[in-house]
Coordinates of C-alpha atoms in Angstrom, one line a residue:
Chain A
M299 CA 35.1 -2.9 -40.3
T300 CA 34.3 -5.1 -37.2
E301 CA 37.3 -6.6 -35.6
P302 CA 37.8 -10.3 -35.9
G303 CA 36.2 -12.0 -32.9
A304 CA 33.7 -9.3 -32.1
P305 CA 30.1 -9.9 -32.9
A306 CA 28.8 -8.0 -35.9
G307 CA 27.4 -4.7 -34.8
A308 CA 29.4 -4.5 -31.5
P309 CA 30.1 -1.0 -30.4
A310 CA 33.5 0.5 -29.9
L311 CA 34.4 2.0 -26.5
A312 CA 35.4 5.6 -27.4
V313 CA 37.4 7.8 -25.1
D314 CA 38.2 11.5 -25.3
I315 CA 40.8 12.7 -22.8
G316 CA 41.3 16.5 -22.4
G317 CA 42.5 18.9 -19.9
T318 CA 39.0 20.0 -18.9
K319 CA 36.9 16.9 -19.3
L320 CA 37.1 13.2 -19.7
A321 CA 34.4 11.8 -22.1
A322 CA 33.5 8.3 -23.1
A323 CA 30.9 6.7 -25.3
L324 CA 29.8 3.5 -26.8
V325 CA 29.7 4.1 -30.6
G326 CA 28.0 1.8 -33.1
P327 CA 29.7 0.7 -36.3
G328 CA 27.8 3.4 -38.2
G329 CA 29.1 6.1 -35.9
R330 CA 26.0 6.5 -33.7
V331 CA 26.6 7.4 -30.1
L332 CA 24.7 4.7 -28.0
A333 CA 25.7 5.8 -24.5
Y334 CA 27.7 8.6 -23.1
E335 CA 29.4 9.7 -19.9
R336 CA 31.6 12.5 -18.9
A337 CA 33.5 13.8 -15.9
A338 CA 35.6 16.8 -15.1
T339 CA 39.3 16.1 -15.5
P340 CA 40.5 15.9 -11.8
R341 CA 43.1 18.4 -10.7
D342 CA 45.5 17.8 -7.8
V343 CA 45.8 14.1 -8.5
D344 CA 48.8 12.2 -9.7
G345 CA 48.9 10.1 -12.9
E346 CA 47.5 7.0 -11.2
G347 CA 44.7 9.0 -9.6
L348 CA 43.7 10.4 -13.0
W349 CA 43.8 6.9 -14.5
R350 CA 41.5 5.6 -11.7
T351 CA 39.0 8.4 -12.3
L352 CA 39.0 7.5 -16.0
A353 CA 38.7 3.8 -15.4
A354 CA 35.7 4.4 -13.1
L355 CA 34.0 6.5 -15.7
L356 CA 34.5 3.8 -18.3
D357 CA 33.2 1.0 -16.0
G358 CA 30.1 3.0 -15.2
L359 CA 29.4 3.6 -18.9
V360 CA 29.9 0.0 -19.9
A361 CA 28.0 -1.4 -17.0
G362 CA 25.1 1.1 -17.5
A363 CA 24.8 -0.1 -21.1
G364 CA 24.5 -3.8 -20.0
S365 CA 28.2 -4.7 -20.5
P366 CA 27.9 -5.5 -24.3
P367 CA 30.8 -7.2 -26.1
L368 CA 33.1 -4.5 -27.5
A369 CA 34.7 -4.2 -30.9
G370 CA 37.6 -2.4 -29.5
V371 CA 38.8 0.7 -27.6
G372 CA 39.5 3.9 -29.5
V373 CA 41.1 6.8 -27.7
G374 CA 41.7 10.4 -28.5
C375 CA 44.1 12.3 -26.2
G376 CA 45.8 15.6 -26.1
G377 CA 49.4 15.7 -27.4
P378 CA 52.2 15.4 -27.6
M379 CA 52.6 11.7 -27.5
A380 CA 55.0 9.0 -28.7
W381 CA 52.9 7.3 -31.3
P382 CA 51.7 4.6 -31.8
A383 CA 52.8 3.4 -28.4
A384 CA 50.8 6.4 -27.0
E385 CA 53.1 7.3 -24.2
V386 CA 51.3 10.6 -23.6
S387 CA 52.4 13.9 -22.2
P388 CA 49.4 16.2 -22.8
L389 CA 50.2 19.9 -22.5
N390 CA 47.0 20.4 -20.4
I391 CA 47.4 17.4 -18.2
P392 CA 50.6 17.8 -16.1
A393 CA 49.9 14.6 -14.1
W394 CA 50.7 12.5 -17.2
R395 CA 54.3 12.8 -18.5
G396 CA 55.2 9.8 -20.7
F397 CA 52.1 8.0 -19.3
P398 CA 51.8 4.6 -21.1
L399 CA 48.2 5.1 -22.0
R400 CA 47.9 2.4 -24.7
A401 CA 49.7 -0.2 -22.6
R402 CA 47.4 0.6 -19.7
F403 CA 44.3 0.3 -21.8
R404 CA 45.6 -3.0 -23.2
G405 CA 46.1 -4.3 -19.8
R406 CA 42.5 -3.4 -18.9
Y407 CA 40.9 -4.7 -22.1
P408 CA 42.9 -7.8 -22.9
G409 CA 42.2 -9.3 -26.3
L410 CA 40.6 -6.1 -27.7
P411 CA 42.3 -3.8 -30.2
V412 CA 43.3 -0.6 -28.5
R413 CA 44.2 2.4 -30.7
V414 CA 45.1 5.9 -29.5
H415 CA 45.6 9.0 -31.5
N416 CA 45.9 12.8 -31.0
D417 CA 42.5 14.3 -30.1
A418 CA 42.5 16.8 -33.0
I419 CA 43.3 14.0 -35.4
C420 CA 40.3 12.1 -34.0
V421 CA 38.1 15.2 -34.7
A422 CA 39.4 15.3 -38.3
I423 CA 38.8 11.6 -38.7
A424 CA 35.2 12.0 -37.5
E425 CA 34.6 14.9 -40.0
H426 CA 35.9 12.7 -42.8
W427 CA 34.0 9.6 -41.6
R428 CA 30.7 11.0 -40.8
G429 CA 30.9 14.8 -41.0
A430 CA 31.6 17.7 -43.3
G431 CA 34.2 15.8 -45.3
R432 CA 32.2 12.6 -45.8
G433 CA 32.6 11.0 -49.2
R434 CA 35.6 13.2 -50.2
G435 CA 39.1 11.8 -50.6
N436 CA 41.2 14.8 -49.5
V437 CA 40.2 16.6 -46.3
L438 CA 41.8 18.7 -43.6
G439 CA 39.9 18.8 -40.3
M440 CA 40.8 21.6 -37.9
V441 CA 40.1 22.5 -34.3
V442 CA 40.5 26.2 -33.4
S443 CA 40.3 26.4 -29.6
T444 CA 42.9 26.8 -26.8
G445 CA 45.3 25.5 -29.4
V446 CA 45.0 25.0 -33.1
G447 CA 45.1 21.4 -34.2
G448 CA 44.1 19.2 -37.1
G449 CA 44.3 16.0 -39.0
L450 CA 44.9 15.3 -42.7
V451 CA 43.1 12.7 -44.8
L452 CA 44.5 12.2 -48.3
A453 CA 43.4 9.6 -50.9
G454 CA 40.7 8.6 -48.3
R455 CA 43.2 7.5 -45.7
L456 CA 44.5 9.2 -42.6
V457 CA 48.0 10.7 -43.0
D458 CA 50.2 9.9 -40.0
G459 CA 53.6 11.1 -41.2
A460 CA 56.9 9.9 -39.8
S461 CA 55.8 9.9 -36.1
G462 CA 52.0 10.2 -36.1
N463 CA 52.2 14.0 -36.0
A464 CA 51.0 14.9 -39.5
G465 CA 48.1 17.4 -39.5
H466 CA 49.8 20.1 -37.3
I467 CA 48.2 22.9 -39.2
G468 CA 48.5 25.1 -36.1
H469 CA 52.3 25.3 -36.8
V470 CA 52.1 26.3 -40.4
I471 CA 53.7 29.7 -40.5
V472 CA 51.4 32.6 -41.5
D473 CA 53.6 35.6 -40.5
P474 CA 57.3 34.8 -40.2
D475 CA 57.9 38.0 -38.2
G476 CA 54.7 37.6 -36.2
P477 CA 54.1 36.8 -32.5
P478 CA 56.2 34.2 -30.7
C479 CA 54.5 30.8 -30.5
E480 CA 54.5 28.5 -27.5
C481 CA 56.3 25.9 -29.6
G482 CA 59.4 28.2 -29.7
G483 CA 58.8 29.4 -33.2
R484 CA 57.3 32.6 -34.5
G485 CA 54.2 33.5 -36.5
C486 CA 52.6 30.0 -36.4
L487 CA 48.9 30.0 -37.1
E488 CA 48.4 28.9 -33.5
A489 CA 50.4 31.9 -32.2
V490 CA 47.9 34.2 -33.9
A491 CA 44.6 32.3 -33.9
R492 CA 44.4 30.3 -30.7
G493 CA 41.8 31.5 -28.3
P494 CA 44.1 32.7 -25.5
G495 CA 46.4 34.4 -28.0
L496 CA 43.6 36.2 -29.7
A497 CA 42.1 37.3 -26.3
A498 CA 45.5 38.6 -25.3
W499 CA 45.7 40.6 -28.5
A500 CA 42.1 41.9 -28.0
R501 CA 43.0 43.0 -24.4
D502 CA 46.1 44.9 -25.8
Q503 CA 43.6 46.7 -28.1
G504 CA 41.4 47.6 -25.1
W505 CA 38.9 44.7 -24.9
R506 CA 37.8 44.2 -21.3
R507 CA 35.9 41.2 -20.3
D508 CA 36.2 39.5 -16.9
G509 CA 39.9 39.8 -16.5
P510 CA 42.7 37.7 -17.9
D511 CA 40.9 34.4 -18.1
A512 CA 38.4 35.5 -20.8
T513 CA 38.7 33.1 -23.7
G514 CA 38.3 32.9 -27.4
V515 CA 34.7 31.7 -27.0
E516 CA 33.8 34.8 -25.0
L517 CA 35.6 36.9 -27.7
A518 CA 33.5 35.1 -30.3
A519 CA 30.4 35.9 -28.3
D520 CA 31.3 39.6 -28.0
A521 CA 32.0 39.7 -31.8
R522 CA 28.5 38.4 -32.5
R523 CA 27.2 41.3 -30.3
G524 CA 29.2 43.7 -32.5
H525 CA 32.0 44.6 -30.1
P526 CA 34.4 46.3 -32.6
I527 CA 37.6 45.0 -31.0
A528 CA 36.2 41.5 -30.9
V529 CA 35.1 41.8 -34.5
A530 CA 38.7 42.9 -35.4
A531 CA 40.0 39.9 -33.5
M532 CA 37.9 37.5 -35.5
R533 CA 39.2 39.2 -38.7
R534 CA 42.7 38.7 -37.5
A535 CA 42.1 35.1 -36.8
G536 CA 40.2 34.6 -40.0
R537 CA 43.0 36.0 -42.1
A538 CA 45.6 33.8 -40.4
L539 CA 43.4 30.8 -40.9
G540 CA 42.8 31.7 -44.6
I541 CA 46.6 32.0 -45.2
A542 CA 47.4 28.7 -43.5
I543 CA 44.6 26.9 -45.3
A544 CA 45.8 28.3 -48.7
S545 CA 49.3 26.9 -48.0
A546 CA 47.8 23.5 -47.0
T547 CA 45.6 23.5 -50.1
H548 CA 48.4 24.2 -52.4
L549 CA 50.7 21.6 -50.8
C550 CA 48.1 18.8 -50.5
D551 CA 45.4 19.6 -53.2
L552 CA 42.5 19.4 -50.8
E553 CA 38.8 19.2 -51.5
V554 CA 37.3 20.1 -48.1
V555 CA 38.6 21.9 -45.0
A556 CA 36.3 21.5 -41.9
V557 CA 36.9 24.1 -39.2
G558 CA 35.6 23.4 -35.7
G559 CA 36.4 24.3 -32.1
G560 CA 35.2 27.2 -29.9
L561 CA 36.3 30.0 -32.2
S562 CA 34.3 28.6 -35.1
Q563 CA 31.2 29.6 -33.2
A564 CA 31.8 33.2 -34.3
G565 CA 30.3 32.0 -37.7
A566 CA 30.5 34.5 -40.5
L567 CA 32.5 36.9 -38.4
L568 CA 35.3 34.4 -38.6
F569 CA 34.5 32.6 -41.9
D570 CA 34.1 35.7 -44.1
P571 CA 37.6 37.1 -43.5
L572 CA 38.9 33.5 -43.6
E573 CA 37.4 33.0 -47.0
E574 CA 38.6 36.4 -48.2
A575 CA 42.2 35.7 -47.2
F576 CA 42.0 32.2 -48.7
R577 CA 40.7 33.4 -52.0
A578 CA 43.4 36.1 -52.2
H579 CA 46.2 33.6 -51.6
A580 CA 44.9 30.3 -53.0
R581 CA 45.1 31.3 -56.7
M582 CA 46.2 28.2 -58.4
D583 CA 43.4 26.9 -60.6
F584 CA 43.2 23.6 -58.8
A585 CA 42.6 25.3 -55.5
R586 CA 39.4 27.0 -56.7
G587 CA 37.1 24.1 -55.9
V588 CA 38.1 23.6 -52.3
R589 CA 35.2 24.1 -49.8
I590 CA 36.0 25.6 -46.3
V591 CA 33.1 24.7 -44.0
P592 CA 32.2 24.6 -40.4
A593 CA 32.8 21.2 -38.8
A594 CA 29.5 19.3 -38.8
L595 CA 29.7 17.1 -35.7
G596 CA 30.3 19.4 -32.8
Q597 CA 31.1 18.2 -29.3
P598 CA 31.0 14.4 -29.9
A599 CA 33.4 14.6 -32.9
G600 CA 36.4 13.5 -30.8
L601 CA 34.5 10.4 -29.6
I602 CA 33.2 9.5 -33.1
G603 CA 36.7 9.8 -34.5
A604 CA 38.1 7.6 -31.7
A605 CA 35.5 5.0 -32.5
A606 CA 36.5 5.2 -36.2
L607 CA 40.0 4.1 -35.2
I608 CA 38.2 0.8 -34.5
H609 CA 35.3 0.7 -36.8
A610 CA 37.1 2.0 -39.9
G611 CA 40.7 1.1 -39.0
E612 CA 41.5 0.2 -42.6
R613 CA 41.2 3.9 -43.4
Y614 CA 42.3 5.6 -40.2
W615 CA 44.7 3.3 -38.4
N616 CA 48.0 2.6 -40.2
A617 CA 50.0 1.2 -37.3
D618 CA 50.2 -2.1 -35.5
Chain B
M117 CA 57.1 -4.0 -60.8
T118 CA 57.2 -5.0 -64.4
E119 CA 54.0 -4.5 -66.3
P120 CA 52.0 -7.7 -67.3
G121 CA 53.1 -8.8 -70.7
A122 CA 56.5 -7.1 -70.7
P123 CA 59.5 -9.3 -70.4
A124 CA 61.3 -9.2 -67.0
G125 CA 63.9 -6.6 -67.1
A126 CA 62.4 -4.6 -70.0
P127 CA 63.2 -0.9 -69.8
A128 CA 60.7 1.9 -69.6
L129 CA 60.8 4.7 -72.2
A130 CA 61.1 7.8 -70.0
V131 CA 60.4 11.3 -71.4
D132 CA 61.0 14.7 -69.9
I133 CA 59.3 17.6 -71.6
G134 CA 60.4 21.1 -70.7
G135 CA 60.3 24.6 -72.2
T136 CA 64.1 24.5 -72.9
K137 CA 64.7 20.8 -73.8
L138 CA 63.1 17.5 -74.6
A139 CA 64.9 14.5 -73.1
A140 CA 64.3 10.8 -73.3
A141 CA 65.9 7.7 -72.0
L142 CA 65.5 4.0 -71.7
V143 CA 65.6 3.3 -68.0
G144 CA 66.0 -0.2 -66.5
P145 CA 63.8 -1.6 -63.7
G146 CA 66.4 -0.6 -61.2
G147 CA 66.5 3.0 -62.3
R148 CA 69.7 2.8 -64.5
V149 CA 69.7 5.0 -67.6
L150 CA 70.6 2.7 -70.5
A151 CA 70.3 5.1 -73.4
Y152 CA 69.7 8.8 -73.6
E153 CA 68.8 11.5 -76.2
R154 CA 67.9 15.1 -76.0
A155 CA 67.0 18.0 -78.3
A156 CA 66.2 21.7 -77.8
T157 CA 62.5 22.3 -77.5
P158 CA 61.7 23.9 -80.9
R159 CA 60.3 27.4 -81.0
D160 CA 58.1 28.8 -83.7
V161 CA 56.3 25.5 -84.3
D162 CA 52.7 24.7 -83.6
G163 CA 51.6 21.9 -81.3
E164 CA 51.8 19.2 -84.0
G165 CA 55.3 20.3 -85.0
L166 CA 56.5 20.0 -81.5
W167 CA 54.9 16.5 -81.2
R168 CA 56.7 15.5 -84.4
T169 CA 60.0 16.6 -83.0
L170 CA 59.4 14.7 -79.9
A171 CA 58.3 11.6 -81.8
A172 CA 61.5 11.7 -83.9
L173 CA 63.6 12.0 -80.8
L174 CA 62.0 8.9 -79.3
D175 CA 62.2 6.9 -82.5
G176 CA 65.9 7.6 -82.7
L177 CA 66.5 6.6 -79.1
V178 CA 64.6 3.3 -79.3
A179 CA 66.0 2.4 -82.7
G180 CA 69.5 3.2 -81.6
A181 CA 69.1 0.8 -78.6
G182 CA 68.0 -2.0 -80.9
S183 CA 64.2 -1.5 -80.4
P184 CA 63.9 -3.6 -77.2
P185 CA 60.5 -4.5 -75.9
L186 CA 59.3 -1.8 -73.5
A187 CA 57.7 -2.1 -70.1
G188 CA 55.8 1.2 -70.7
V189 CA 56.1 4.9 -71.3
G190 CA 56.5 7.3 -68.4
V191 CA 56.4 11.0 -69.0
G192 CA 57.1 14.1 -67.0
C193 CA 55.8 17.4 -68.4
G194 CA 55.6 21.0 -67.2
G195 CA 52.3 22.0 -65.7
P196 CA 49.5 22.8 -65.5
M197 CA 47.8 19.7 -66.8
A198 CA 44.4 18.1 -66.4
W199 CA 45.4 14.9 -64.7
P200 CA 45.5 11.9 -65.2
A201 CA 44.3 12.5 -68.7
A202 CA 47.4 14.7 -69.1
E203 CA 45.9 17.3 -71.3
V204 CA 48.8 19.6 -70.9
S205 CA 49.2 23.4 -71.1
P206 CA 52.8 23.9 -70.0
L207 CA 53.5 27.5 -68.9
N208 CA 56.8 27.5 -70.9
I209 CA 55.4 25.7 -74.0
P210 CA 52.8 28.0 -75.5
A211 CA 52.3 25.7 -78.5
W212 CA 50.5 23.2 -76.3
R213 CA 47.3 24.3 -74.7
G214 CA 45.1 21.5 -73.7
F215 CA 47.3 19.2 -75.8
P216 CA 46.2 15.5 -75.2
L217 CA 49.6 14.2 -74.4
R218 CA 48.6 10.9 -72.8
A219 CA 46.1 10.1 -75.6
R220 CA 48.8 10.8 -78.2
F221 CA 51.3 8.6 -76.5
R222 CA 48.8 5.9 -76.2
G223 CA 48.1 6.1 -79.9
R224 CA 51.7 5.8 -80.6
Y225 CA 52.5 2.9 -78.2
P226 CA 49.4 0.8 -78.3
G227 CA 49.2 -1.9 -75.6
L228 CA 51.7 -0.3 -73.3
P229 CA 51.0 1.5 -70.1
V230 CA 51.4 5.3 -70.6
R231 CA 51.6 7.4 -67.5
V232 CA 52.2 11.2 -67.4
H233 CA 52.8 13.4 -64.4
N234 CA 54.1 16.9 -63.6
D235 CA 57.8 17.2 -64.2
A236 CA 58.6 18.4 -60.6
I237 CA 56.6 15.5 -59.3
C238 CA 58.7 13.1 -61.4
V239 CA 61.9 14.7 -59.8
A240 CA 60.4 14.1 -56.4
I241 CA 59.5 10.5 -57.2
A242 CA 63.1 9.9 -58.4
E243 CA 64.6 11.3 -55.3
H244 CA 62.4 9.0 -53.2
W245 CA 62.9 5.9 -55.5
R246 CA 66.6 6.2 -56.0
G247 CA 67.9 9.4 -54.6
A248 CA 68.2 11.4 -51.3
G249 CA 64.9 10.1 -49.9
R250 CA 65.5 6.4 -50.7
G251 CA 64.2 4.1 -48.0
R252 CA 62.3 6.8 -46.1
G253 CA 58.5 6.9 -46.0
N254 CA 57.8 10.7 -45.8
V255 CA 59.7 12.8 -48.3
L256 CA 59.2 16.2 -50.0
G257 CA 61.2 16.6 -53.3
M258 CA 61.7 20.2 -54.5
V259 CA 62.9 21.9 -57.7
V260 CA 64.0 25.5 -57.3
S261 CA 64.6 26.9 -60.7
T262 CA 62.6 29.1 -63.1
G263 CA 59.7 28.1 -60.9
V264 CA 59.5 26.3 -57.6
G265 CA 57.9 22.9 -57.8
G266 CA 57.7 19.7 -55.9
G267 CA 56.2 16.4 -55.1
L268 CA 55.1 14.7 -51.9
V269 CA 55.6 11.1 -50.8
L270 CA 53.8 10.1 -47.6
A271 CA 53.7 6.6 -46.1
G272 CA 55.9 5.5 -49.0
R273 CA 53.4 6.5 -51.7
L274 CA 53.1 9.5 -54.0
V275 CA 50.4 11.9 -52.9
D276 CA 48.3 13.2 -55.8
G277 CA 45.6 15.1 -54.0
A278 CA 42.2 15.8 -55.5
S279 CA 43.5 16.6 -59.0
G280 CA 47.1 15.4 -59.2
N281 CA 48.4 18.8 -58.0
A282 CA 49.6 17.9 -54.5
G283 CA 53.2 18.9 -53.9
H284 CA 52.9 22.6 -55.0
I285 CA 55.3 23.8 -52.3
G286 CA 56.1 26.8 -54.5
H287 CA 52.7 28.2 -53.6
V288 CA 53.0 27.8 -49.8
I289 CA 52.8 31.3 -48.4
V290 CA 56.0 32.6 -46.8
D291 CA 55.2 36.3 -46.6
P292 CA 51.5 37.2 -46.8
D293 CA 52.4 40.9 -47.6
G294 CA 55.3 39.9 -49.9
P295 CA 55.8 40.2 -53.6
P296 CA 53.0 39.4 -56.0
C297 CA 53.2 35.9 -57.5
E298 CA 52.5 34.9 -61.1
C299 CA 49.7 32.7 -59.8
G300 CA 47.8 35.9 -58.8
G301 CA 48.5 35.5 -55.1
R302 CA 51.1 37.2 -52.9
G303 CA 54.1 36.1 -50.9
C304 CA 54.2 32.5 -52.3
L305 CA 57.6 30.8 -51.9
E306 CA 57.9 30.9 -55.7
A307 CA 57.3 34.7 -55.8
V308 CA 60.4 35.1 -53.6
A309 CA 62.7 32.2 -54.5
R310 CA 62.2 31.5 -58.2
G311 CA 65.3 32.3 -60.2
P312 CA 63.9 35.2 -62.2
G313 CA 62.2 36.7 -59.2
L314 CA 65.4 36.5 -57.2
A315 CA 67.4 38.0 -60.1
A316 CA 64.9 40.8 -60.4
W317 CA 65.3 41.5 -56.7
A318 CA 69.1 41.4 -57.0
R319 CA 69.0 43.9 -59.9
D320 CA 66.8 46.2 -57.7
Q321 CA 69.6 46.1 -55.2
G322 CA 72.2 47.0 -57.8
W323 CA 73.3 43.6 -59.1
R324 CA 74.5 44.0 -62.8
R325 CA 75.1 40.9 -64.9
D326 CA 74.4 40.8 -68.6
G327 CA 71.2 42.6 -68.7
P328 CA 67.7 41.5 -67.7
D329 CA 68.0 37.8 -68.8
A330 CA 70.5 36.9 -66.1
T331 CA 69.1 33.9 -64.2
G332 CA 69.1 32.4 -60.8
V333 CA 72.0 30.1 -61.9
E334 CA 74.2 33.1 -62.7
L335 CA 73.1 34.6 -59.4
A336 CA 74.2 31.4 -57.6
A337 CA 77.5 31.5 -59.5
D338 CA 78.1 35.2 -58.5
A339 CA 77.2 34.3 -54.9
R340 CA 79.9 31.6 -54.9
R341 CA 82.4 34.3 -56.1
G342 CA 81.4 36.4 -53.1
H343 CA 79.3 39.1 -54.7
P344 CA 77.5 40.6 -51.7
I345 CA 74.2 41.3 -53.5
A346 CA 74.2 37.7 -54.8
V347 CA 75.0 36.4 -51.4
A348 CA 72.1 38.4 -49.9
A349 CA 69.8 37.1 -52.6
M350 CA 70.7 33.5 -51.6
R351 CA 70.0 34.4 -48.0
R352 CA 66.6 35.8 -49.1
A353 CA 65.8 32.6 -51.0
G354 CA 67.1 30.4 -48.3
R355 CA 65.0 32.0 -45.6
A356 CA 61.9 31.7 -47.7
L357 CA 62.7 28.1 -48.4
G358 CA 63.3 27.4 -44.8
I359 CA 59.9 28.9 -43.8
A360 CA 58.0 27.0 -46.4
I361 CA 59.7 23.7 -45.5
A362 CA 59.0 24.3 -41.8
S363 CA 55.3 24.7 -42.7
A364 CA 55.3 21.6 -44.8
T365 CA 57.2 19.6 -42.1
H366 CA 54.7 20.6 -39.5
L367 CA 51.7 19.7 -41.7
C368 CA 53.0 16.5 -43.1
D369 CA 55.6 15.2 -40.5
L370 CA 58.3 14.7 -43.0
E371 CA 61.6 12.9 -42.7
V372 CA 63.6 14.1 -45.7
V373 CA 63.4 17.2 -47.9
A374 CA 65.5 17.0 -51.1
V375 CA 66.1 20.3 -52.7
G376 CA 67.3 20.4 -56.3
G377 CA 67.2 22.8 -59.3
G378 CA 69.5 25.5 -60.5
L379 CA 69.5 27.6 -57.4
S380 CA 70.6 24.6 -55.2
Q381 CA 73.9 24.9 -57.0
A382 CA 74.7 27.8 -54.6
G383 CA 75.4 25.1 -52.0
A384 CA 76.0 26.3 -48.4
L385 CA 75.2 29.9 -49.5
L386 CA 71.6 28.8 -50.0
F387 CA 71.4 25.8 -47.6
D388 CA 72.9 27.6 -44.5
P389 CA 70.3 30.3 -44.3
L390 CA 67.7 27.8 -45.3
E391 CA 68.6 25.6 -42.4
E392 CA 68.8 28.6 -40.0
A393 CA 65.3 29.7 -40.9
F394 CA 64.0 26.2 -40.8
R395 CA 65.4 25.6 -37.3
A396 CA 64.0 28.9 -36.1
H397 CA 60.5 28.0 -37.3
A398 CA 60.3 24.2 -37.1
R399 CA 60.2 23.9 -33.3
M400 CA 57.8 21.1 -32.7
D401 CA 59.7 18.1 -31.2
F402 CA 58.8 15.9 -34.0
A403 CA 60.3 18.2 -36.6
R404 CA 63.8 18.0 -35.1
G405 CA 64.8 14.9 -37.0
V406 CA 64.0 16.1 -40.5
R407 CA 66.9 16.2 -42.9
I408 CA 67.1 18.9 -45.6
V409 CA 69.5 17.8 -48.2
P410 CA 70.6 18.6 -51.8
A411 CA 68.8 16.4 -54.4
A412 CA 71.1 13.5 -55.2
L413 CA 70.3 12.7 -58.8
G414 CA 70.9 15.9 -60.7
Q415 CA 69.8 16.3 -64.4
P416 CA 68.5 12.8 -65.1
A417 CA 66.1 12.9 -62.0
G418 CA 63.1 13.8 -64.2
L419 CA 63.7 10.9 -66.5
I420 CA 64.3 8.4 -63.6
G421 CA 61.1 9.6 -61.9
A422 CA 59.1 9.2 -65.2
A423 CA 60.5 5.7 -65.4
A424 CA 59.4 5.0 -61.9
L425 CA 55.8 5.7 -62.9
I426 CA 56.1 2.4 -64.8
H427 CA 58.7 0.4 -62.9
A428 CA 57.3 1.3 -59.4
G429 CA 53.7 2.2 -60.3
E430 CA 52.4 0.5 -57.1
R431 CA 54.0 3.4 -55.2
Y432 CA 53.9 6.3 -57.6
W433 CA 50.9 5.8 -59.9
N434 CA 47.5 6.0 -58.2
A435 CA 45.3 6.5 -61.3
D436 CA 44.0 4.3 -64.1

């Protein structure tokens, strides 16, 4: 869907704002990335300084592509945020607390639609629009990384819930007496399967790898090399993922679950125990057909999903 | 929404088919029950015999009301069923296995819309349409009884999922190493909180009440009288319900959860531990506002929801 007023075929300006990097792209109406820029997320700047860095990145991208007319601006940003106003307070970006991201983008791109959603939701949208869930009506997209996030598409449309927060698969409870979660709860999927939590568990079991900053990605790499504690960590994460996905499948009658993020790079070491736990718990007849697959789009998924907020707003944007 | 061809104000013929009783009503476009009949579900009859009993009940109801023109026929029936064709194989009605319920109704009421859904989904629809979730966009309706069922309304519309089975909150996992579930899984909400499972647990703890057929309703009654094992059983069920509802709230960003069915008659003895477990596990900011309330409509909910499949099909009927 091209926005009224934009020439047919105009690209969307897509933006992906994370604690580690800022990425932006021009994305065509079919989902193709036409131009791309990225920068490290600056530290030791205030909110306005971060905004100026982002604005310069976008100006460079658009100018470098010959300043084409834009269909709109789609943005994925780490949560939490007040939605759809997109006053953002990303966990990993302390400089922004209640930062009026959508209002600022609107001021900078007057007359263009500006749509902002959670970054994990953008990844899920992308997997439904152009990735592993393409053509299916009922899809859960997941990102298993520093946190565990996701987005839910049912009957072919993004589910926002009451406040734009639907899709929080990371806080489905997989072990009510399990480890405490950063949300304040206990035994959430994220508490068990997020990279840092899993690395901490592995260290408790005797895993040693470059001190306390070693991440889930390094753990996944060690698992591929056959390190027994790392392999056990992947089993632990896989089991938790399988249980949470079984619950989500029973509640939402899903067809496809696409699992992306750093931990998914462990491949079969993660997906085999995941599938085993899923099949043990998802025993209703209707759950048999669901396919749990690696996300298909990789790194640019967040940008492609942000672009879909503009190019396919009739499916993925339910707000004003 | 009145169906094309039916006079404005025409009632729907609403039918609720369960293992214990068959109920039918004429329900006005606003949800008012205008006439009502019921009969015990016959035992020791074959599928055709059961159909004849049902047909006689409906004929008596419609004739007794002066044979008004009907807006359509809405039916709730125990699952599982192949949906939307509604070839039904209700767990508690062995005489029907793959019984073509929708086709039979269509043959009997030619020219009228005939819509069939799961009975627990009809209860959830009713609670959204005219009950505890009225006016809210994102509502989970639950029935805690011999089984634990439910239905999900998001963005003001019924969620069907891939095969009409969305809303199966009873098979959200609350304790992965918990009791085996009749579905073949383990630790489902239903395995812990369904009346018969809970009564079995109470008997294991020493509860004695009229032999092995004592039900969750009797357990709820004993809890109200202060029987310590019965009180503990309500705590056990309440905790499991709170955990499952926390998972559902995080995944779907709900506003209202309406809990009905026999066990909900325990009142605060069930709802207090439910709320406590929910608040301990549902710690994301956006989950704070959700209200967990007793279902408002009681016994006729299934019929009112079945009628809503006709009177408010634009919200609750997404199939042909």
